[in-house]
């Protein structure tokens, strides 16, 4: 795990300030687009916990994103006034339960077998919703009403208001980042990082590595369910595509592009990929070739992703500051 230096903290604070100020300068379309990107960032951060820190490459992580979205739409579609905290608690509890079951079966394998097993479970969930007429089938399902955040009869946040929802999602993104940072700094997180480095040695030290990997899998799946919940509440529409292998593949690409094992790297990767998908079609109909070339270039010349480059610049800056200080001494 990379050490978060002072320049990195300053960089993250600047990014946070820019996100806080963006709705004041961005139009309604781009405010909604950045809201979507931040929701996807929560999803990719949860995947980074598995890939970047635990060493579990899941190709079915989108299943939990889709399950979280579908649970909100299915359980509360006929409810006129949806209590936000009750709906969130129930949705995350059931998503966590699904992650527990799938994770308990999946962590018994490793390597390519783990990848294929998680993919198989995700495809099972995809076809379940895709072929189920009760849940909208391939047309998806609409959410009639959005959750309401109230204290008594007073509405605290209007989720129908795009600016309110923007800051609401931003608060969740910051909260998830701080929560995972706290976990990874704790002894539990150190064990996860050690498992990725050398699982056999960690097992020889007396740690039950399957239990640690299962807990990591459940945490990641639950956070992915949170992202799905936020997306469903944002768009009021859920589609089986949320659970597809394509979504998992895109998330893996965003994590690798941004930088695995950094937490903030996947956020950068998500912003880059989604913004490229939005801007490049305006210039050429062959935009996918350009986007593919950009991604290949980053992978070849920045093996540690964009975050790796930022850390490299930060380390050089820190080293030069130390040398400058020694000269003065």
PDB file of C-alpha atoms in Angstrom:
ATOM      1  CA  UNK A   1       0.000   0.000   0.000  1.00  0.00           C
ATOM      2  CA  UNK A   2       1.346   3.428  -0.955  1.00  0.00           C
ATOM      3  CA  UNK A   3       2.013   5.923   1.808  1.00  0.00           C
ATOM      4  CA  UNK A   4      -0.242   8.948   1.509  1.00  0.00           C
ATOM      5  CA  UNK A   5       2.246  11.822   1.530  1.00  0.00           C
ATOM      6  CA  UNK A   6       1.479  15.490   2.106  1.00  0.00           C
ATOM      7  CA  UNK A   7       1.516  16.338  -1.648  1.00  0.00           C
ATOM      8  CA  UNK A   8      -1.018  13.547  -2.244  1.00  0.00           C
ATOM      9  CA  UNK A   9      -3.244  14.897   0.526  1.00  0.00           C
ATOM     10  CA  UNK A  10      -3.025  18.380  -1.010  1.00  0.00           C
ATOM     11  CA  UNK A  11      -3.871  16.930  -4.433  1.00  0.00           C
ATOM     12  CA  UNK A  12      -6.916  15.106  -3.049  1.00  0.00           C
ATOM     13  CA  UNK A  13      -8.093  18.235  -1.218  1.00  0.00           C
ATOM     14  CA  UNK A  14      -7.822  20.266  -4.438  1.00  0.00           C
ATOM     15  CA  UNK A  15      -9.861  17.620  -6.280  1.00  0.00           C
ATOM     16  CA  UNK A  16     -12.484  17.719  -3.520  1.00  0.00           C
ATOM     17  CA  UNK A  17     -12.710  21.526  -3.713  1.00  0.00           C
ATOM     18  CA  UNK A  18     -13.141  21.338  -7.491  1.00  0.00           C
ATOM     19  CA  UNK A  19     -15.954  18.818  -7.082  1.00  0.00           C
ATOM     20  CA  UNK A  20     -17.606  21.030  -4.475  1.00  0.00           C
ATOM     21  CA  UNK A  21     -17.490  24.041  -6.806  1.00  0.00           C
ATOM     22  CA  UNK A  22     -18.403  22.243 -10.024  1.00  0.00           C
ATOM     23  CA  UNK A  23     -22.240  22.579  -9.854  1.00  0.00           C
ATOM     24  CA  UNK A  24     -21.808  26.364  -9.724  1.00  0.00           C
ATOM     25  CA  UNK A  25     -20.048  26.414 -13.113  1.00  0.00           C
ATOM     26  CA  UNK A  26     -21.217  23.221 -14.805  1.00  0.00           C
ATOM     27  CA  UNK A  27     -24.545  23.026 -16.580  1.00  0.00           C
ATOM     28  CA  UNK A  28     -27.343  20.615 -15.600  1.00  0.00           C
ATOM     29  CA  UNK A  29     -26.147  17.969 -18.085  1.00  0.00           C
ATOM     30  CA  UNK A  30     -22.580  17.874 -16.791  1.00  0.00           C
ATOM     31  CA  UNK A  31     -23.697  18.059 -13.174  1.00  0.00           C
ATOM     32  CA  UNK A  32     -25.749  14.931 -13.797  1.00  0.00           C
ATOM     33  CA  UNK A  33     -22.833  13.321 -15.660  1.00  0.00           C
ATOM     34  CA  UNK A  34     -20.397  13.946 -12.794  1.00  0.00           C
ATOM     35  CA  UNK A  35     -22.999  12.564 -10.379  1.00  0.00           C
ATOM     36  CA  UNK A  36     -23.048   9.365 -12.433  1.00  0.00           C
ATOM     37  CA  UNK A  37     -19.230   9.266 -12.467  1.00  0.00           C
ATOM     38  CA  UNK A  38     -19.074   9.602  -8.673  1.00  0.00           C
ATOM     39  CA  UNK A  39     -21.570   6.743  -8.274  1.00  0.00           C
ATOM     40  CA  UNK A  40     -19.447   4.573 -10.569  1.00  0.00           C
ATOM     41  CA  UNK A  41     -16.376   5.674  -8.577  1.00  0.00           C
ATOM     42  CA  UNK A  42     -17.890   4.183  -5.417  1.00  0.00           C
ATOM     43  CA  UNK A  43     -18.345   0.972  -7.399  1.00  0.00           C
ATOM     44  CA  UNK A  44     -14.747   0.916  -8.686  1.00  0.00           C
ATOM     45  CA  UNK A  45     -13.308   1.762  -5.254  1.00  0.00           C
ATOM     46  CA  UNK A  46     -15.075  -1.305  -3.868  1.00  0.00           C
ATOM     47  CA  UNK A  47     -13.532  -3.416  -6.644  1.00  0.00           C
ATOM     48  CA  UNK A  48     -10.101  -1.988  -5.861  1.00  0.00           C
ATOM     49  CA  UNK A  49     -10.443  -3.360  -2.335  1.00  0.00           C
ATOM     50  CA  UNK A  50     -10.577  -6.831  -3.900  1.00  0.00           C
ATOM     51  CA  UNK A  51      -8.112  -6.466  -6.759  1.00  0.00           C
ATOM     52  CA  UNK A  52      -5.651  -3.894  -5.474  1.00  0.00           C
ATOM     53  CA  UNK A  53      -5.460  -4.849  -1.802  1.00  0.00           C
ATOM     54  CA  UNK A  54      -6.694  -8.445  -1.370  1.00  0.00           C
ATOM     55  CA  UNK A  55      -5.488  -9.874  -4.666  1.00  0.00           C
ATOM     56  CA  UNK A  56      -8.906 -11.231  -5.698  1.00  0.00           C
ATOM     57  CA  UNK A  57      -9.695 -10.510  -9.356  1.00  0.00           C
ATOM     58  CA  UNK A  58     -13.485 -10.679  -9.524  1.00  0.00           C
ATOM     59  CA  UNK A  59     -15.056 -10.656 -12.982  1.00  0.00           C
ATOM     60  CA  UNK A  60     -18.564 -10.647 -11.551  1.00  0.00           C
ATOM     61  CA  UNK A  61     -18.471  -7.648  -9.246  1.00  0.00           C
ATOM     62  CA  UNK A  62     -21.202  -5.915 -11.251  1.00  0.00           C
ATOM     63  CA  UNK A  63     -23.640  -8.495  -9.875  1.00  0.00           C
ATOM     64  CA  UNK A  64     -23.713  -6.661  -6.537  1.00  0.00           C
ATOM     65  CA  UNK A  65     -24.122  -3.294  -8.250  1.00  0.00           C
ATOM     66  CA  UNK A  66     -27.149  -4.685 -10.085  1.00  0.00           C
ATOM     67  CA  UNK A  67     -28.542  -6.491  -7.049  1.00  0.00           C
ATOM     68  CA  UNK A  68     -28.434  -3.279  -5.010  1.00  0.00           C
ATOM     69  CA  UNK A  69     -30.274  -1.414  -7.769  1.00  0.00           C
ATOM     70  CA  UNK A  70     -32.872  -4.136  -8.320  1.00  0.00           C
ATOM     71  CA  UNK A  71     -33.601  -4.570  -4.619  1.00  0.00           C
ATOM     72  CA  UNK A  72     -34.559  -0.915  -4.308  1.00  0.00           C
ATOM     73  CA  UNK A  73     -36.778  -1.087  -7.392  1.00  0.00           C
ATOM     74  CA  UNK A  74     -38.427  -4.404  -6.485  1.00  0.00           C
ATOM     75  CA  UNK A  75     -38.971  -3.979  -2.757  1.00  0.00           C
ATOM     76  CA  UNK A  76     -40.147  -0.360  -2.829  1.00  0.00           C
ATOM     77  CA  UNK A  77     -41.644   0.095  -6.285  1.00  0.00           C
ATOM     78  CA  UNK A  78     -45.214   0.197  -4.957  1.00  0.00           C
ATOM     79  CA  UNK A  79     -44.361   2.380  -1.948  1.00  0.00           C
ATOM     80  CA  UNK A  80     -45.462   5.981  -2.311  1.00  0.00           C
ATOM     81  CA  UNK A  81     -43.171   7.412   0.370  1.00  0.00           C
ATOM     82  CA  UNK A  82     -39.902   5.500   0.550  1.00  0.00           C
ATOM     83  CA  UNK A  83     -37.984   5.998   3.776  1.00  0.00           C
ATOM     84  CA  UNK A  84     -34.374   6.418   2.670  1.00  0.00           C
ATOM     85  CA  UNK A  85     -32.664   4.939   5.728  1.00  0.00           C
ATOM     86  CA  UNK A  86     -34.975   1.930   5.952  1.00  0.00           C
ATOM     87  CA  UNK A  87     -34.686   1.172   2.222  1.00  0.00           C
ATOM     88  CA  UNK A  88     -30.891   1.609   2.299  1.00  0.00           C
ATOM     89  CA  UNK A  89     -30.479  -0.627   5.358  1.00  0.00           C
ATOM     90  CA  UNK A  90     -32.620  -3.403   3.877  1.00  0.00           C
ATOM     91  CA  UNK A  91     -30.972  -3.168   0.459  1.00  0.00           C
ATOM     92  CA  UNK A  92     -27.424  -3.258   1.800  1.00  0.00           C
ATOM     93  CA  UNK A  93     -28.235  -6.067   4.231  1.00  0.00           C
ATOM     94  CA  UNK A  94     -29.596  -8.280   1.451  1.00  0.00           C
ATOM     95  CA  UNK A  95     -26.759  -7.344  -0.901  1.00  0.00           C
ATOM     96  CA  UNK A  96     -24.252  -8.181   1.823  1.00  0.00           C
ATOM     97  CA  UNK A  97     -25.994 -11.515   2.343  1.00  0.00           C
ATOM     98  CA  UNK A  98     -25.702 -12.265  -1.382  1.00  0.00           C
ATOM     99  CA  UNK A  99     -22.009 -11.328  -1.252  1.00  0.00           C
ATOM    100  CA  UNK A 100     -21.560 -13.623   1.747  1.00  0.00           C
ATOM    101  CA  UNK A 101     -23.044 -16.612  -0.071  1.00  0.00           C
ATOM    102  CA  UNK A 102     -21.226 -15.988  -3.366  1.00  0.00           C
ATOM    103  CA  UNK A 103     -17.989 -15.142  -1.575  1.00  0.00           C
ATOM    104  CA  UNK A 104     -18.133 -18.226   0.660  1.00  0.00           C
ATOM    105  CA  UNK A 105     -18.293 -20.417  -2.427  1.00  0.00           C
ATOM    106  CA  UNK A 106     -15.866 -18.404  -4.563  1.00  0.00           C
ATOM    107  CA  UNK A 107     -12.932 -17.997  -2.151  1.00  0.00           C
ATOM    108  CA  UNK A 108     -12.551 -21.776  -2.066  1.00  0.00           C
ATOM    109  CA  UNK A 109     -10.881 -21.332  -5.451  1.00  0.00           C
ATOM    110  CA  UNK A 110      -8.085 -19.057  -6.634  1.00  0.00           C
ATOM    111  CA  UNK A 111      -6.596 -17.602  -9.781  1.00  0.00           C
ATOM    112  CA  UNK A 112      -8.445 -18.231 -13.025  1.00  0.00           C
ATOM    113  CA  UNK A 113     -10.958 -20.481 -11.227  1.00  0.00           C
ATOM    114  CA  UNK A 114     -11.964 -17.632  -8.920  1.00  0.00           C
ATOM    115  CA  UNK A 115     -12.369 -15.325 -11.921  1.00  0.00           C
ATOM    116  CA  UNK A 116     -14.553 -17.835 -13.777  1.00  0.00           C
ATOM    117  CA  UNK A 117     -16.648 -18.655 -10.715  1.00  0.00           C
ATOM    118  CA  UNK A 118     -17.443 -15.017  -9.953  1.00  0.00           C
ATOM    119  CA  UNK A 119     -18.250 -14.493 -13.636  1.00  0.00           C
ATOM    120  CA  UNK A 120     -20.580 -17.510 -13.572  1.00  0.00           C
ATOM    121  CA  UNK A 121     -22.476 -16.209 -10.531  1.00  0.00           C
ATOM    122  CA  UNK A 122     -22.820 -12.773 -12.130  1.00  0.00           C
ATOM    123  CA  UNK A 123     -24.160 -14.280 -15.356  1.00  0.00           C
ATOM    124  CA  UNK A 124     -26.643 -16.357 -13.368  1.00  0.00           C
ATOM    125  CA  UNK A 125     -27.947 -13.175 -11.732  1.00  0.00           C
ATOM    126  CA  UNK A 126     -27.994 -11.393 -15.096  1.00  0.00           C
ATOM    127  CA  UNK A 127     -30.101 -14.044 -16.811  1.00  0.00           C
ATOM    128  CA  UNK A 128     -32.377 -14.363 -13.788  1.00  0.00           C
ATOM    129  CA  UNK A 129     -33.452 -10.730 -14.128  1.00  0.00           C
ATOM    130  CA  UNK A 130     -33.167 -10.708 -17.938  1.00  0.00           C
ATOM    131  CA  UNK A 131     -35.630 -13.578 -18.338  1.00  0.00           C
ATOM    132  CA  UNK A 132     -37.957 -12.707 -15.455  1.00  0.00           C
ATOM    133  CA  UNK A 133     -41.155 -10.941 -16.641  1.00  0.00           C
ATOM    134  CA  UNK A 134     -42.049 -10.138 -13.013  1.00  0.00           C
ATOM    135  CA  UNK A 135     -38.983  -7.886 -12.787  1.00  0.00           C
ATOM    136  CA  UNK A 136     -39.280  -6.242 -16.200  1.00  0.00           C
ATOM    137  CA  UNK A 137     -37.252  -8.759 -18.167  1.00  0.00           C
ATOM    138  CA  UNK A 138     -34.839  -7.291 -20.699  1.00  0.00           C
ATOM    139  CA  UNK A 139     -36.772  -3.986 -20.647  1.00  0.00           C
ATOM    140  CA  UNK A 140     -35.760  -3.297 -17.057  1.00  0.00           C
ATOM    141  CA  UNK A 141     -37.908  -1.863 -14.307  1.00  0.00           C
ATOM    142  CA  UNK A 142     -38.870   1.689 -13.342  1.00  0.00           C
ATOM    143  CA  UNK A 143     -38.826   3.084  -9.820  1.00  0.00           C
ATOM    144  CA  UNK A 144     -42.014   5.100  -9.356  1.00  0.00           C
ATOM    145  CA  UNK A 145     -40.752   7.242  -6.452  1.00  0.00           C
ATOM    146  CA  UNK A 146     -37.371   8.243  -5.088  1.00  0.00           C
ATOM    147  CA  UNK A 147     -36.397   7.672  -1.446  1.00  0.00           C
ATOM    148  CA  UNK A 148     -37.098  10.529   0.919  1.00  0.00           C
ATOM    149  CA  UNK A 149     -34.737  11.751   3.629  1.00  0.00           C
ATOM    150  CA  UNK A 150     -36.890  13.214   6.360  1.00  0.00           C
ATOM    151  CA  UNK A 151     -36.669  14.067  10.014  1.00  0.00           C
ATOM    152  CA  UNK A 152     -40.228  13.665  11.204  1.00  0.00           C
ATOM    153  CA  UNK A 153     -42.258  15.523   8.588  1.00  0.00           C
ATOM    154  CA  UNK A 154     -39.399  17.831   7.553  1.00  0.00           C
ATOM    155  CA  UNK A 155     -37.519  16.921   4.383  1.00  0.00           C
ATOM    156  CA  UNK A 156     -33.775  17.235   4.969  1.00  0.00           C
ATOM    157  CA  UNK A 157     -32.539  16.600   1.403  1.00  0.00           C
ATOM    158  CA  UNK A 158     -34.569  16.770  -1.785  1.00  0.00           C
ATOM    159  CA  UNK A 159     -33.241  13.914  -3.925  1.00  0.00           C
ATOM    160  CA  UNK A 160     -35.357  15.151  -6.817  1.00  0.00           C
ATOM    161  CA  UNK A 161     -33.101  18.217  -6.950  1.00  0.00           C
ATOM    162  CA  UNK A 162     -30.054  17.427  -9.109  1.00  0.00           C
ATOM    163  CA  UNK A 163     -27.713  19.699  -7.111  1.00  0.00           C
ATOM    164  CA  UNK A 164     -28.849  18.194  -3.829  1.00  0.00           C
ATOM    165  CA  UNK A 165     -28.322  14.699  -5.182  1.00  0.00           C
ATOM    166  CA  UNK A 166     -24.888  15.690  -6.511  1.00  0.00           C
ATOM    167  CA  UNK A 167     -23.646  16.741  -3.078  1.00  0.00           C
ATOM    168  CA  UNK A 168     -25.374  13.765  -1.493  1.00  0.00           C
ATOM    169  CA  UNK A 169     -23.421  11.357  -3.731  1.00  0.00           C
ATOM    170  CA  UNK A 170     -20.213  13.339  -3.184  1.00  0.00           C
ATOM    171  CA  UNK A 171     -20.656  12.911   0.577  1.00  0.00           C
ATOM    172  CA  UNK A 172     -21.073   9.162   0.074  1.00  0.00           C
ATOM    173  CA  UNK A 173     -17.949   9.002  -2.116  1.00  0.00           C
ATOM    174  CA  UNK A 174     -15.851  10.797   0.499  1.00  0.00           C
ATOM    175  CA  UNK A 175     -17.356   8.661   3.258  1.00  0.00           C
ATOM    176  CA  UNK A 176     -16.602   5.382   1.439  1.00  0.00           C
ATOM    177  CA  UNK A 177     -13.040   6.530   0.721  1.00  0.00           C
ATOM    178  CA  UNK A 178     -12.416   7.443   4.366  1.00  0.00           C
ATOM    179  CA  UNK A 179     -14.081   4.234   5.577  1.00  0.00           C
ATOM    180  CA  UNK A 180     -11.883   2.011   3.395  1.00  0.00           C
ATOM    181  CA  UNK A 181      -8.791   4.064   4.250  1.00  0.00           C
ATOM    182  CA  UNK A 182      -9.504   3.464   7.940  1.00  0.00           C
ATOM    183  CA  UNK A 183      -9.976  -0.267   7.358  1.00  0.00           C
ATOM    184  CA  UNK A 184      -6.750  -0.570   5.349  1.00  0.00           C
ATOM    185  CA  UNK A 185      -4.741   1.262   8.019  1.00  0.00           C
ATOM    186  CA  UNK A 186      -6.070  -1.107  10.684  1.00  0.00           C
ATOM    187  CA  UNK A 187      -4.494  -4.527  11.406  1.00  0.00           C
ATOM    188  CA  UNK A 188      -7.241  -6.143   9.309  1.00  0.00           C
ATOM    189  CA  UNK A 189      -6.148  -4.128   6.284  1.00  0.00           C
ATOM    190  CA  UNK A 190      -2.493  -5.004   6.841  1.00  0.00           C
ATOM    191  CA  UNK A 191      -3.420  -8.692   6.767  1.00  0.00           C
ATOM    192  CA  UNK A 192      -5.295  -8.203   3.479  1.00  0.00           C
ATOM    193  CA  UNK A 193      -2.263  -6.534   1.908  1.00  0.00           C
ATOM    194  CA  UNK A 194      -0.043  -9.315   3.209  1.00  0.00           C
ATOM    195  CA  UNK A 195      -2.391 -11.929   1.740  1.00  0.00           C
ATOM    196  CA  UNK A 196      -2.017 -10.352  -1.670  1.00  0.00           C
ATOM    197  CA  UNK A 197       1.782 -10.295  -1.298  1.00  0.00           C
ATOM    198  CA  UNK A 198       2.213 -13.860  -0.001  1.00  0.00           C
ATOM    199  CA  UNK A 199      -0.839 -15.780   1.187  1.00  0.00           C
ATOM    200  CA  UNK A 200       1.093 -18.909   2.133  1.00  0.00           C
ATOM    201  CA  UNK A 201       3.346 -16.997   4.500  1.00  0.00           C
ATOM    202  CA  UNK A 202       0.351 -15.267   6.107  1.00  0.00           C
ATOM    203  CA  UNK A 203      -1.311 -18.645   6.592  1.00  0.00           C
ATOM    204  CA  UNK A 204       1.902 -19.995   8.125  1.00  0.00           C
ATOM    205  CA  UNK A 205       1.789 -17.148  10.660  1.00  0.00           C
ATOM    206  CA  UNK A 206      -1.526 -18.529  11.922  1.00  0.00           C
ATOM    207  CA  UNK A 207      -4.045 -16.276  10.156  1.00  0.00           C
ATOM    208  CA  UNK A 208      -7.185 -17.785   8.690  1.00  0.00           C
ATOM    209  CA  UNK A 209      -6.798 -16.250   5.237  1.00  0.00           C
ATOM    210  CA  UNK A 210     -10.162 -17.523   3.876  1.00  0.00           C
ATOM    211  CA  UNK A 211     -11.979 -15.603   6.640  1.00  0.00           C
ATOM    212  CA  UNK A 212     -10.129 -12.390   5.826  1.00  0.00           C
ATOM    213  CA  UNK A 213     -10.791 -12.777   2.111  1.00  0.00           C
ATOM    214  CA  UNK A 214     -14.461 -13.499   2.765  1.00  0.00           C
ATOM    215  CA  UNK A 215     -14.867 -10.379   4.915  1.00  0.00           C
ATOM    216  CA  UNK A 216     -13.123  -8.316   2.227  1.00  0.00           C
ATOM    217  CA  UNK A 217     -15.438  -9.810  -0.409  1.00  0.00           C
ATOM    218  CA  UNK A 218     -18.545  -8.991   1.631  1.00  0.00           C
ATOM    219  CA  UNK A 219     -17.424  -5.410   2.319  1.00  0.00           C
ATOM    220  CA  UNK A 220     -16.648  -4.851  -1.367  1.00  0.00           C
ATOM    221  CA  UNK A 221     -19.946  -6.414  -2.472  1.00  0.00           C
ATOM    222  CA  UNK A 222     -21.953  -4.333  -0.009  1.00  0.00           C
ATOM    223  CA  UNK A 223     -20.314  -1.087  -1.146  1.00  0.00           C
ATOM    224  CA  UNK A 224     -20.995  -2.064  -4.765  1.00  0.00           C
ATOM    225  CA  UNK A 225     -24.628  -2.566  -3.712  1.00  0.00           C
ATOM    226  CA  UNK A 226     -24.585   0.959  -2.263  1.00  0.00           C
ATOM    227  CA  UNK A 227     -23.452   2.285  -5.656  1.00  0.00           C
ATOM    228  CA  UNK A 228     -26.269   0.373  -7.347  1.00  0.00           C
ATOM    229  CA  UNK A 229     -28.774   1.769  -4.841  1.00  0.00           C
ATOM    230  CA  UNK A 230     -27.586   5.323  -5.542  1.00  0.00           C
ATOM    231  CA  UNK A 231     -27.741   4.759  -9.300  1.00  0.00           C
ATOM    232  CA  UNK A 232     -31.293   3.395  -9.136  1.00  0.00           C
ATOM    233  CA  UNK A 233     -32.388   6.316  -6.949  1.00  0.00           C
ATOM    234  CA  UNK A 234     -30.708   8.699  -9.383  1.00  0.00           C
ATOM    235  CA  UNK A 235     -32.142   7.431 -12.678  1.00  0.00           C
ATOM    236  CA  UNK A 236     -35.342   5.762 -11.350  1.00  0.00           C
ATOM    237  CA  UNK A 237     -34.640   2.938 -13.812  1.00  0.00           C
ATOM    238  CA  UNK A 238     -32.853  -0.409 -13.480  1.00  0.00           C
ATOM    239  CA  UNK A 239     -31.760  -2.645 -16.346  1.00  0.00           C
ATOM    240  CA  UNK A 240     -30.220  -6.164 -16.417  1.00  0.00           C
ATOM    241  CA  UNK A 241     -27.171  -4.629 -18.125  1.00  0.00           C
ATOM    242  CA  UNK A 242     -26.068  -3.461 -14.678  1.00  0.00           C
ATOM    243  CA  UNK A 243     -25.188  -7.077 -13.847  1.00  0.00           C
ATOM    244  CA  UNK A 244     -23.476  -7.962 -17.131  1.00  0.00           C
ATOM    245  CA  UNK A 245     -19.866  -9.074 -17.530  1.00  0.00           C
ATOM    246  CA  UNK A 246     -19.270  -5.973 -19.653  1.00  0.00           C
ATOM    247  CA  UNK A 247     -19.846  -3.724 -16.611  1.00  0.00           C
ATOM    248  CA  UNK A 248     -17.420  -5.784 -14.533  1.00  0.00           C
ATOM    249  CA  UNK A 249     -14.843  -5.609 -17.326  1.00  0.00           C
ATOM    250  CA  UNK A 250     -15.194  -1.838 -17.598  1.00  0.00           C
ATOM    251  CA  UNK A 251     -14.782  -1.498 -13.838  1.00  0.00           C
ATOM    252  CA  UNK A 252     -11.602  -3.598 -13.913  1.00  0.00           C
ATOM    253  CA  UNK A 253     -10.276  -1.415 -16.743  1.00  0.00           C
ATOM    254  CA  UNK A 254     -11.020   1.744 -14.727  1.00  0.00           C
ATOM    255  CA  UNK A 255      -9.203   0.329 -11.685  1.00  0.00           C
ATOM    256  CA  UNK A 256      -6.135  -0.640 -13.737  1.00  0.00           C
ATOM    257  CA  UNK A 257      -6.111   2.641 -15.658  1.00  0.00           C
ATOM    258  CA  UNK A 258      -6.394   4.722 -12.497  1.00  0.00           C
ATOM    259  CA  UNK A 259      -4.000   2.644 -10.440  1.00  0.00           C
ATOM    260  CA  UNK A 260      -4.650  -0.445  -8.323  1.00  0.00           C
ATOM    261  CA  UNK A 261      -4.121  -0.383  -4.593  1.00  0.00           C
ATOM    262  CA  UNK A 262      -4.531   3.379  -4.196  1.00  0.00           C
ATOM    263  CA  UNK A 263      -8.290   3.918  -3.602  1.00  0.00           C
ATOM    264  CA  UNK A 264      -8.229   7.336  -5.303  1.00  0.00           C
ATOM    265  CA  UNK A 265      -6.747   5.847  -8.494  1.00  0.00           C
ATOM    266  CA  UNK A 266      -9.985   4.076  -9.513  1.00  0.00           C
ATOM    267  CA  UNK A 267     -11.823   7.392  -9.093  1.00  0.00           C
ATOM    268  CA  UNK A 268      -9.410   9.019 -11.554  1.00  0.00           C
ATOM    269  CA  UNK A 269      -9.756   6.061 -13.911  1.00  0.00           C
ATOM    270  CA  UNK A 270     -13.547   6.304 -13.780  1.00  0.00           C
ATOM    271  CA  UNK A 271     -13.508  10.026 -14.572  1.00  0.00           C
ATOM    272  CA  UNK A 272     -11.113   9.496 -17.499  1.00  0.00           C
ATOM    273  CA  UNK A 273     -13.041   6.614 -19.083  1.00  0.00           C
ATOM    274  CA  UNK A 274     -16.514   8.156 -18.733  1.00  0.00           C
ATOM    275  CA  UNK A 275     -15.385  11.592 -19.928  1.00  0.00           C
ATOM    276  CA  UNK A 276     -13.635  10.024 -22.928  1.00  0.00           C
ATOM    277  CA  UNK A 277     -16.834   8.148 -23.738  1.00  0.00           C
ATOM    278  CA  UNK A 278     -18.711  11.440 -23.599  1.00  0.00           C
ATOM    279  CA  UNK A 279     -16.329  13.748 -25.494  1.00  0.00           C
ATOM    280  CA  UNK A 280     -14.659  11.574 -28.164  1.00  0.00           C
ATOM    281  CA  UNK A 281     -17.878  10.770 -30.135  1.00  0.00           C
ATOM    282  CA  UNK A 282     -18.214  14.525 -30.787  1.00  0.00           C
ATOM    283  CA  UNK A 283     -15.025  14.498 -32.872  1.00  0.00           C
ATOM    284  CA  UNK A 284     -15.075  11.215 -34.777  1.00  0.00           C
ATOM    285  CA  UNK A 285     -17.222   8.156 -35.324  1.00  0.00           C
ATOM    286  CA  UNK A 286     -14.113   6.029 -34.770  1.00  0.00           C
ATOM    287  CA  UNK A 287     -13.747   7.281 -31.204  1.00  0.00           C
ATOM    288  CA  UNK A 288     -13.437   3.777 -29.782  1.00  0.00           C
ATOM    289  CA  UNK A 289     -10.161   3.299 -31.653  1.00  0.00           C
ATOM    290  CA  UNK A 290      -8.784   6.497 -30.134  1.00  0.00           C
ATOM    291  CA  UNK A 291      -9.996   5.527 -26.686  1.00  0.00           C
ATOM    292  CA  UNK A 292      -8.452   2.077 -27.039  1.00  0.00           C
ATOM    293  CA  UNK A 293      -5.149   3.651 -28.098  1.00  0.00           C
ATOM    294  CA  UNK A 294      -5.161   5.967 -25.073  1.00  0.00           C
ATOM    295  CA  UNK A 295      -5.819   3.068 -22.708  1.00  0.00           C
ATOM    296  CA  UNK A 296      -3.111   0.925 -24.324  1.00  0.00           C
ATOM    297  CA  UNK A 297      -0.670   3.832 -24.044  1.00  0.00           C
ATOM    298  CA  UNK A 298      -1.398   4.298 -20.345  1.00  0.00           C
ATOM    299  CA  UNK A 299      -1.012   0.568 -19.646  1.00  0.00           C
ATOM    300  CA  UNK A 300       2.288   0.362 -21.566  1.00  0.00           C
ATOM    301  CA  UNK A 301       3.942   3.530 -20.301  1.00  0.00           C
ATOM    302  CA  UNK A 302       2.272   3.828 -16.878  1.00  0.00           C
ATOM    303  CA  UNK A 303       2.148   0.264 -15.509  1.00  0.00           C
ATOM    304  CA  UNK A 304       1.037   1.572 -12.110  1.00  0.00           C
ATOM    305  CA  UNK A 305      -1.720   3.680 -13.635  1.00  0.00           C
ATOM    306  CA  UNK A 306      -2.357   7.411 -13.358  1.00  0.00           C
ATOM    307  CA  UNK A 307      -2.110   7.233  -9.569  1.00  0.00           C
ATOM    308  CA  UNK A 308       1.340   5.652  -9.924  1.00  0.00           C
ATOM    309  CA  UNK A 309       2.468   8.684 -11.918  1.00  0.00           C
ATOM    310  CA  UNK A 310       1.047  11.010  -9.266  1.00  0.00           C
ATOM    311  CA  UNK A 311       2.881   9.091  -6.533  1.00  0.00           C
ATOM    312  CA  UNK A 312       6.111   9.257  -8.560  1.00  0.00           C
ATOM    313  CA  UNK A 313       5.812  13.032  -8.910  1.00  0.00           C
ATOM    314  CA  UNK A 314       4.959  13.309  -5.202  1.00  0.00           C
ATOM    315  CA  UNK A 315       7.993  11.246  -4.172  1.00  0.00           C
ATOM    316  CA  UNK A 316      10.313  13.341  -6.340  1.00  0.00           C
ATOM    317  CA  UNK A 317       8.881  16.530  -4.877  1.00  0.00           C
ATOM    318  CA  UNK A 318       9.275  15.195  -1.325  1.00  0.00           C
ATOM    319  CA  UNK A 319      12.867  14.078  -2.017  1.00  0.00           C
ATOM    320  CA  UNK A 320      13.799  17.453  -3.498  1.00  0.00           C
ATOM    321  CA  UNK A 321      12.304  19.207  -0.469  1.00  0.00           C
ATOM    322  CA  UNK A 322      14.390  17.040   1.876  1.00  0.00           C
ATOM    323  CA  UNK A 323      17.578  17.660  -0.091  1.00  0.00           C
ATOM    324  CA  UNK A 324      16.833  21.392  -0.123  1.00  0.00           C
ATOM    325  CA  UNK A 325      16.360  21.303   3.635  1.00  0.00           C
ATOM    326  CA  UNK A 326      19.685  19.508   4.152  1.00  0.00           C
ATOM    327  CA  UNK A 327      21.485  22.106   2.078  1.00  0.00           C
ATOM    328  CA  UNK A 328      20.146  24.851   4.318  1.00  0.00           C
ATOM    329  CA  UNK A 329      21.252  22.934   7.389  1.00  0.00           C
TER     330      UNK A 329
END
